[in-house]
Short mmCIF file of C-alpha atoms in Angstrom, two decimals:
data_model
loop_
_atom_site.label_atom_id
_atom_site.label_comp_id
_atom_site.label_asym_id
_atom_site.label_seq_id
_atom_site.Cartn_x
_atom_site.Cartn_y
_atom_site.Cartn_z
CA MET A 1 -11.69 -50.29 -2.83
CA ILE A 2 -13.02 -46.99 -4.29
CA ASP A 3 -15.96 -46.62 -6.75
CA VAL A 4 -15.08 -44.78 -9.95
CA THR A 5 -17.32 -42.54 -12.41
CA LEU A 6 -16.65 -40.66 -15.51
CA ALA A 7 -15.99 -37.75 -13.31
CA ASN A 8 -13.05 -39.03 -11.18
CA PHE A 9 -11.28 -41.40 -13.37
CA GLN A 10 -8.75 -39.26 -14.20
CA THR A 11 -7.95 -38.66 -11.34
CA GLU A 12 -8.37 -42.00 -8.91
CA VAL A 13 -7.11 -44.13 -11.83
CA LEU A 14 -4.91 -42.43 -14.67
CA GLU A 15 -2.68 -39.63 -12.17
CA ALA A 16 -2.80 -42.52 -9.80
CA SER A 17 -1.58 -44.69 -11.66
CA LEU A 18 1.56 -42.82 -12.76
CA ALA A 19 2.63 -43.13 -8.78
CA THR A 20 0.98 -46.82 -7.51
CA PRO A 21 -0.44 -49.05 -10.35
CA VAL A 22 -4.26 -49.37 -10.21
CA LEU A 23 -6.31 -52.04 -10.85
CA VAL A 24 -9.74 -51.40 -12.06
CA ASP A 25 -12.95 -53.65 -12.21
CA PHE A 26 -15.55 -53.75 -14.29
CA TRP A 27 -18.54 -55.38 -12.57
CA ALA A 28 -22.76 -55.16 -12.83
CA PRO A 29 -25.06 -55.46 -10.07
CA TRP A 30 -26.86 -58.57 -11.77
CA CYS A 31 -23.43 -60.31 -12.24
CA GLY A 32 -22.97 -63.38 -10.09
CA PRO A 33 -18.98 -64.10 -10.93
CA CYS A 34 -18.87 -59.90 -10.22
CA LYS A 35 -19.90 -61.23 -6.59
CA VAL A 36 -17.84 -63.77 -6.41
CA LEU A 37 -14.02 -61.47 -7.86
CA GLY A 38 -15.53 -58.87 -5.77
CA PRO A 39 -14.37 -60.19 -2.44
CA ILE A 40 -11.32 -62.25 -3.73
CA LEU A 41 -9.91 -58.88 -5.41
CA GLU A 42 -10.46 -56.98 -2.07
CA LYS A 43 -8.94 -60.00 -0.12
CA VAL A 44 -5.64 -59.32 -2.64
CA GLU A 45 -5.58 -55.89 -2.25
CA GLN A 46 -4.91 -55.61 1.51
CA ALA A 47 -2.77 -58.42 1.17
CA TYR A 48 -0.49 -56.57 -1.45
CA ALA A 49 -0.63 -53.81 1.11
CA GLY A 50 -0.16 -50.75 -1.03
CA ARG A 51 1.46 -52.92 -3.79
CA PHE A 52 -1.67 -51.82 -6.22
CA LYS A 53 -4.85 -49.89 -5.66
CA LEU A 54 -8.33 -51.17 -6.66
CA VAL A 55 -10.98 -49.33 -7.66
CA LYS A 56 -14.46 -50.68 -9.42
CA VAL A 57 -16.07 -49.13 -12.27
CA ASN A 58 -20.22 -50.04 -12.34
CA THR A 59 -20.55 -50.79 -15.67
CA GLU A 60 -24.54 -50.04 -15.43
CA ASP A 61 -23.83 -46.62 -14.11
CA GLU A 62 -21.10 -45.99 -16.19
CA GLN A 63 -21.55 -46.93 -19.35
CA GLN A 64 -19.41 -44.32 -20.88
CA LEU A 65 -16.39 -46.05 -19.46
CA ALA A 66 -17.28 -49.44 -20.38
CA ALA A 67 -18.04 -48.74 -24.09
CA TYR A 68 -14.93 -46.71 -24.71
CA PHE A 69 -12.64 -49.87 -23.11
CA GLN A 70 -14.74 -52.09 -24.61
CA ILE A 71 -16.06 -54.33 -22.10
CA ARG A 72 -18.17 -57.10 -23.89
CA SER A 73 -17.94 -59.36 -21.26
CA ILE A 74 -18.08 -58.75 -17.05
CA PRO A 75 -16.07 -58.98 -15.02
CA THR A 76 -13.40 -57.73 -16.70
CA CYS A 77 -9.99 -55.84 -15.17
CA ILE A 78 -7.91 -53.88 -16.58
CA LEU A 79 -4.57 -52.73 -14.86
CA PHE A 80 -3.15 -49.04 -14.90
CA VAL A 81 0.59 -48.54 -15.12
CA GLY A 82 1.90 -45.11 -15.90
CA GLY A 83 -1.27 -43.84 -17.01
CA GLN A 84 -1.93 -46.35 -19.51
CA PRO A 85 -3.90 -49.70 -19.61
CA VAL A 86 -0.93 -52.59 -19.93
CA ASP A 87 -2.91 -55.35 -19.89
CA GLY A 88 -6.07 -57.18 -18.46
CA PHE A 89 -8.37 -60.53 -17.99
CA MET A 90 -11.67 -61.23 -18.11
CA GLY A 91 -14.04 -63.41 -15.53
CA ALA A 92 -13.79 -64.67 -12.09
CA LEU A 93 -10.37 -65.64 -11.67
CA PRO A 94 -9.02 -68.00 -8.63
CA GLU A 95 -6.69 -65.73 -5.85
CA GLY A 96 -3.93 -67.41 -6.98
CA GLN A 97 -4.54 -66.88 -10.73
CA ILE A 98 -5.05 -63.47 -10.01
CA LYS A 99 -1.54 -63.00 -7.76
CA ALA A 100 0.44 -64.21 -10.52
CA PHE A 101 -1.43 -62.13 -13.00
CA LEU A 102 -0.22 -58.84 -10.64
CA ASP A 103 3.08 -59.49 -9.83
CA ARG A 104 3.56 -59.71 -13.75
CA HIS A 105 3.42 -56.17 -13.14
CA LEU A 106 3.63 -55.01 -10.10
CA PRO A 107 6.87 -53.70 -7.93
CA SER A 108 8.54 -56.66 -5.55
CA PRO A 109 8.33 -55.00 -1.55
CA GLN A 110 11.93 -54.75 -2.24
CA GLU A 111 11.71 -52.72 -5.23
CA LEU A 112 8.81 -50.65 -3.52
CA GLN A 113 10.96 -50.40 -0.33
CA ALA A 114 14.55 -49.50 -2.51
CA ARG A 115 12.59 -47.10 -4.74
CA ALA A 116 11.64 -45.10 -0.96
CA GLU A 117 15.54 -45.24 0.17
CA VAL A 118 16.76 -43.57 -3.25
CA ASP A 119 13.88 -40.41 -2.67
CA GLU A 120 15.22 -40.43 0.78
CA ALA A 121 18.73 -40.23 -0.29
CA LEU A 122 17.74 -37.10 -3.45
CA GLN A 123 16.34 -35.32 -0.42
CA ALA A 124 19.02 -35.86 1.64
CA ALA A 125 21.38 -34.75 -0.93
CA ALA A 126 19.36 -31.58 -1.92
CA MET A 127 19.65 -30.89 1.99
CA GLY A 128 23.39 -31.13 1.76
CA ASP A 129 23.41 -34.04 4.25
CA THR A 130 25.87 -36.00 1.24
CA GLU A 131 27.32 -39.04 3.65
CA ALA A 132 23.12 -39.81 4.17
CA ALA A 133 22.61 -39.86 1.12
CA VAL A 134 25.59 -42.10 0.15
CA GLN A 135 24.16 -44.57 2.72
CA ARG A 136 20.74 -44.85 1.19
CA LEU A 137 21.79 -45.78 -2.02
CA ARG A 138 23.88 -48.20 -1.06
CA ASP A 139 20.34 -49.72 1.03
CA ALA A 140 19.04 -49.05 -1.97
CA LEU A 141 21.62 -51.30 -4.16
CA ALA A 142 21.64 -53.87 -1.78
CA ARG A 143 17.96 -54.36 -1.81
CA ASP A 144 17.67 -54.34 -5.01
CA PRO A 145 20.80 -54.71 -6.90
CA ASP A 146 19.02 -54.39 -10.79
CA ASN A 147 17.93 -50.47 -9.54
CA ASP A 148 19.73 -48.77 -12.56
CA ASP A 149 18.36 -45.38 -11.36
CA ALA A 150 20.01 -46.13 -7.50
CA ARG A 151 22.87 -47.25 -8.91
CA ASP A 152 23.28 -43.94 -11.63
CA ASP A 153 22.37 -41.37 -8.54
CA LEU A 154 24.95 -43.42 -6.59
CA VAL A 155 27.78 -43.07 -8.96
CA ARG A 156 27.40 -39.64 -9.66
CA LEU A 157 27.05 -38.53 -5.89
CA LEU A 158 30.54 -39.92 -5.37
CA ILE A 159 32.05 -38.27 -8.64
CA GLU A 160 30.91 -35.24 -7.52
CA GLN A 161 32.52 -35.87 -3.95
CA GLY A 162 35.88 -36.44 -5.92
CA ARG A 163 35.52 -40.21 -4.53
CA LEU A 164 36.55 -41.90 -7.94
CA GLU A 165 37.72 -45.31 -6.53
CA GLU A 166 33.81 -45.69 -5.12
CA ALA A 167 32.28 -44.50 -7.44
CA SER A 168 34.09 -46.93 -9.81
CA ALA A 169 33.12 -50.16 -7.83
CA ALA A 170 29.44 -48.39 -7.72
CA LEU A 171 29.50 -48.80 -11.54
CA ALA A 172 31.25 -51.86 -11.82
CA PRO A 173 28.78 -53.95 -11.34
CA ALA A 174 26.39 -52.24 -14.26
CA LEU A 175 29.40 -52.59 -17.01
CA GLY A 176 28.92 -55.96 -17.03
CA LYS A 177 25.52 -55.56 -18.82
CA LEU A 178 24.77 -56.58 -22.67
CA PRO A 179 23.69 -54.24 -23.73
CA LEU A 180 25.87 -51.69 -22.02
CA PRO A 181 22.96 -48.60 -20.54
CA LEU A 182 24.30 -45.03 -22.01
CA ARG A 183 24.15 -44.05 -18.87
CA PHE A 184 26.64 -46.04 -17.35
CA GLU A 185 28.64 -45.52 -20.53
CA ALA A 186 28.91 -42.09 -19.81
CA LEU A 187 29.55 -42.67 -16.47
CA ARG A 188 32.14 -43.98 -17.46
CA HIS A 189 33.59 -41.21 -19.95
CA TRP A 190 33.41 -38.78 -16.94
CA ILE A 191 35.36 -41.18 -14.48
CA ASP A 192 37.84 -41.37 -17.43
CA ALA A 193 38.35 -38.06 -17.80
CA LEU A 194 39.01 -37.42 -14.25
CA GLU A 195 41.37 -39.88 -13.63
CA PHE A 196 43.41 -38.86 -16.62
CA ALA A 197 43.21 -34.72 -15.21
CA ARG A 198 44.19 -36.59 -11.77
CA HIS A 199 47.14 -38.89 -12.88
CA ASP A 200 48.21 -37.55 -16.17
CA PRO A 201 50.87 -34.71 -16.68
CA ARG A 202 48.96 -32.92 -19.19
CA GLY A 203 46.42 -32.62 -16.42
CA GLN A 204 48.17 -30.00 -15.22
CA TRP A 205 48.67 -28.06 -18.12
CA PRO A 206 47.13 -24.34 -18.57
CA LEU A 207 44.82 -24.74 -21.87
CA GLN A 208 47.10 -22.47 -23.52
CA ARG A 209 49.39 -25.06 -23.71
CA PHE A 210 47.40 -27.49 -25.68
CA ASP A 211 46.04 -24.50 -27.81
CA GLU A 212 49.68 -24.06 -28.44
CA LEU A 213 50.44 -27.00 -29.65
CA ILE A 214 46.80 -27.19 -31.71
CA ALA A 215 47.88 -24.64 -33.55
CA ALA A 216 51.13 -25.95 -34.77
CA ASN A 217 49.03 -29.14 -36.12
CA ARG A 218 45.60 -29.17 -36.11
CA ARG A 219 45.48 -33.29 -36.29
CA ASP A 220 47.27 -33.56 -33.55
CA PHE A 221 44.48 -35.30 -31.85
CA GLU A 222 45.82 -36.17 -29.20
CA THR A 223 46.12 -32.72 -27.72
CA ARG A 224 42.70 -32.63 -29.11
CA LEU A 225 41.40 -35.28 -27.11
CA ALA A 226 43.42 -34.70 -23.89
CA LYS A 227 42.42 -31.20 -23.41
CA ALA A 228 39.10 -32.23 -23.89
CA ARG A 229 39.34 -34.83 -20.58
CA VAL A 230 40.49 -32.19 -19.18
CA LEU A 231 37.69 -29.63 -19.24
CA ILE A 232 35.05 -32.46 -18.66
CA ALA A 233 37.46 -32.51 -15.49
CA ARG A 234 36.99 -28.90 -15.30
CA GLY A 235 32.96 -29.00 -15.71
CA GLU A 236 33.49 -27.42 -19.00
CA TRP A 237 31.78 -29.73 -21.36
CA THR A 238 30.14 -28.26 -23.80
CA ALA A 239 33.82 -26.83 -24.47
CA ALA A 240 34.94 -30.16 -24.25
CA MET A 241 32.47 -30.80 -26.95
CA ASP A 242 33.25 -28.51 -29.49
CA GLU A 243 36.79 -29.27 -29.17
CA LEU A 244 35.90 -32.96 -29.97
CA ALA A 245 33.52 -32.42 -32.62
CA GLU A 246 36.63 -30.94 -34.40
CA ILE A 247 38.27 -34.16 -34.28
CA ILE A 248 34.95 -36.36 -35.48
CA MET A 249 35.21 -33.85 -38.38
CA ARG A 250 38.65 -34.50 -39.71
CA ASP A 251 38.74 -38.05 -38.97
CA LYS A 252 35.59 -40.05 -37.91
CA LYS A 253 36.93 -43.06 -36.78
CA TRP A 254 40.35 -42.14 -34.99
CA GLY A 255 41.01 -43.40 -31.93
CA ASP A 256 38.64 -46.01 -32.35
CA GLU A 257 36.08 -43.58 -32.32
CA VAL A 258 36.54 -42.64 -28.58
CA PRO A 259 35.83 -38.87 -29.72
CA ARG A 260 32.51 -39.74 -30.31
CA LYS A 261 31.45 -41.97 -27.78
CA THR A 262 33.16 -39.68 -25.17
CA TYR A 263 30.65 -36.83 -27.34
CA VAL A 264 27.60 -38.95 -26.99
CA ALA A 265 28.41 -39.31 -23.39
CA LEU A 266 28.76 -35.73 -22.18
CA LEU A 267 25.32 -35.62 -24.01
CA GLU A 268 23.97 -38.27 -21.89
CA LEU A 269 25.15 -36.43 -18.76
CA LEU A 270 23.67 -33.00 -19.94
CA THR A 271 20.50 -34.87 -20.14
CA PRO A 272 18.48 -34.36 -16.85
CA PRO A 273 17.18 -37.65 -15.98
CA LYS A 274 13.84 -38.90 -16.35
CA ARG A 275 11.39 -39.17 -13.11
CA GLU A 276 7.99 -40.08 -12.48
CA THR A 277 6.00 -36.45 -13.08
CA ALA A 278 2.46 -35.88 -13.47
CA VAL A 279 1.05 -35.42 -17.00
CA THR A 280 -2.09 -32.99 -18.20
CA ALA A 281 -4.09 -35.40 -20.32
CA PRO A 282 -6.31 -34.14 -23.00
CA ALA A 283 -9.77 -35.06 -23.36
CA SER A 284 -11.00 -37.83 -25.41
CA SER A 285 -14.37 -37.96 -27.86
CA ALA A 286 -15.61 -40.03 -25.53
CA GLY A 287 -15.05 -37.51 -22.36
CA LEU A 288 -12.67 -39.28 -20.95
CA GLU A 289 -9.24 -37.85 -20.11
CA ILE A 290 -6.43 -39.95 -21.57
CA ALA A 291 -2.95 -39.52 -20.24
CA GLY A 292 -0.28 -37.87 -22.54
CA HIS A 293 2.09 -36.10 -23.21
CA ALA A 294 2.41 -32.48 -21.09
CA ALA A 295 2.67 -29.59 -23.41
CA SER A 296 6.28 -28.67 -22.82
CA THR A 297 8.18 -25.75 -22.23
CA ALA A 298 11.07 -24.06 -23.27
CA ASP A 299 13.56 -25.87 -21.48
CA PRO A 300 16.80 -24.11 -21.48
CA GLN A 301 19.09 -27.15 -20.92
CA ALA A 302 16.52 -28.91 -23.18
CA GLU A 303 17.91 -26.79 -25.91
CA LEU A 304 21.30 -26.94 -24.97
CA VAL A 305 21.57 -31.04 -25.51
CA SER A 306 19.57 -30.57 -28.78
CA ARG A 307 21.84 -27.90 -29.97
CA TYR A 308 25.46 -29.75 -29.47
CA ARG A 309 22.79 -33.41 -30.77
CA ARG A 310 22.75 -31.28 -34.32
CA LYS A 311 26.42 -30.19 -33.95
CA LEU A 312 27.44 -34.10 -33.85
CA SER A 313 24.93 -35.02 -36.59
CA MET A 314 26.96 -32.50 -38.64
CA ALA A 315 30.21 -33.90 -38.34
CA LEU A 316 29.44 -36.97 -38.66
CA ASN A 317 28.06 -36.27 -42.24
#
């Protein structure tokens, strides 16, 4: 338990909640129910062993904080996640109700362990130990089968290693989700292109042979799509999107819209995965720091994705 003031609210609550949920207990020394609730909260914090962080705000000393969060009755508790208040309760609730409140918002111990294993896997992959990374990601999914980040990382890693059968098997459980998350549909298109290049005779063609056929018939969409898949398999994704755009401009509905779907999949694959990162927070009129979006710097990858999104939009119009 930490005492929080206006001076350290930014660090101890907003920034801290980017990594671990923070429960803020607004109390006062003269408040009887506050004296009842305080020990219960501290007991729950110990029992939850790091799943959340408890801090206390003395509303007598920190009236700006109390006014900013419109605290009209104490005790009042507000839960912060990702730099934002997400829920709260008033009054000295019993221990069981507090736990039920927290369990609606906090990751389970299994989810926390899975997240730790994903972090370890990414570190192992960065150091070149792909087998360790694959095993840790499999362990994370065994603990938390709904961990989409772990599944995405595992499938990508297996694809990069050329282990397409394993990648398909790891992806299969996610393909049954409705609606299907775009990231998993994108991975399926990537695997399909690699399988095409591996098993279809055209996968071994030189690009010049595709170009000769296309020059003879600009509407030879089968050849254009085959060329795009070969380019995807070679890692030339922007060139593949250029070829797919040629099909889309000429016939938006051709082939059950596979060219468009493949193009969208490549945009998703080119977009860096979102990870939890610290943000710079602007000051509010109340003197608080409120979490917001950091000023973005020029990102060549983001600019590339944006440019090809615009190109797709033009092709569809």
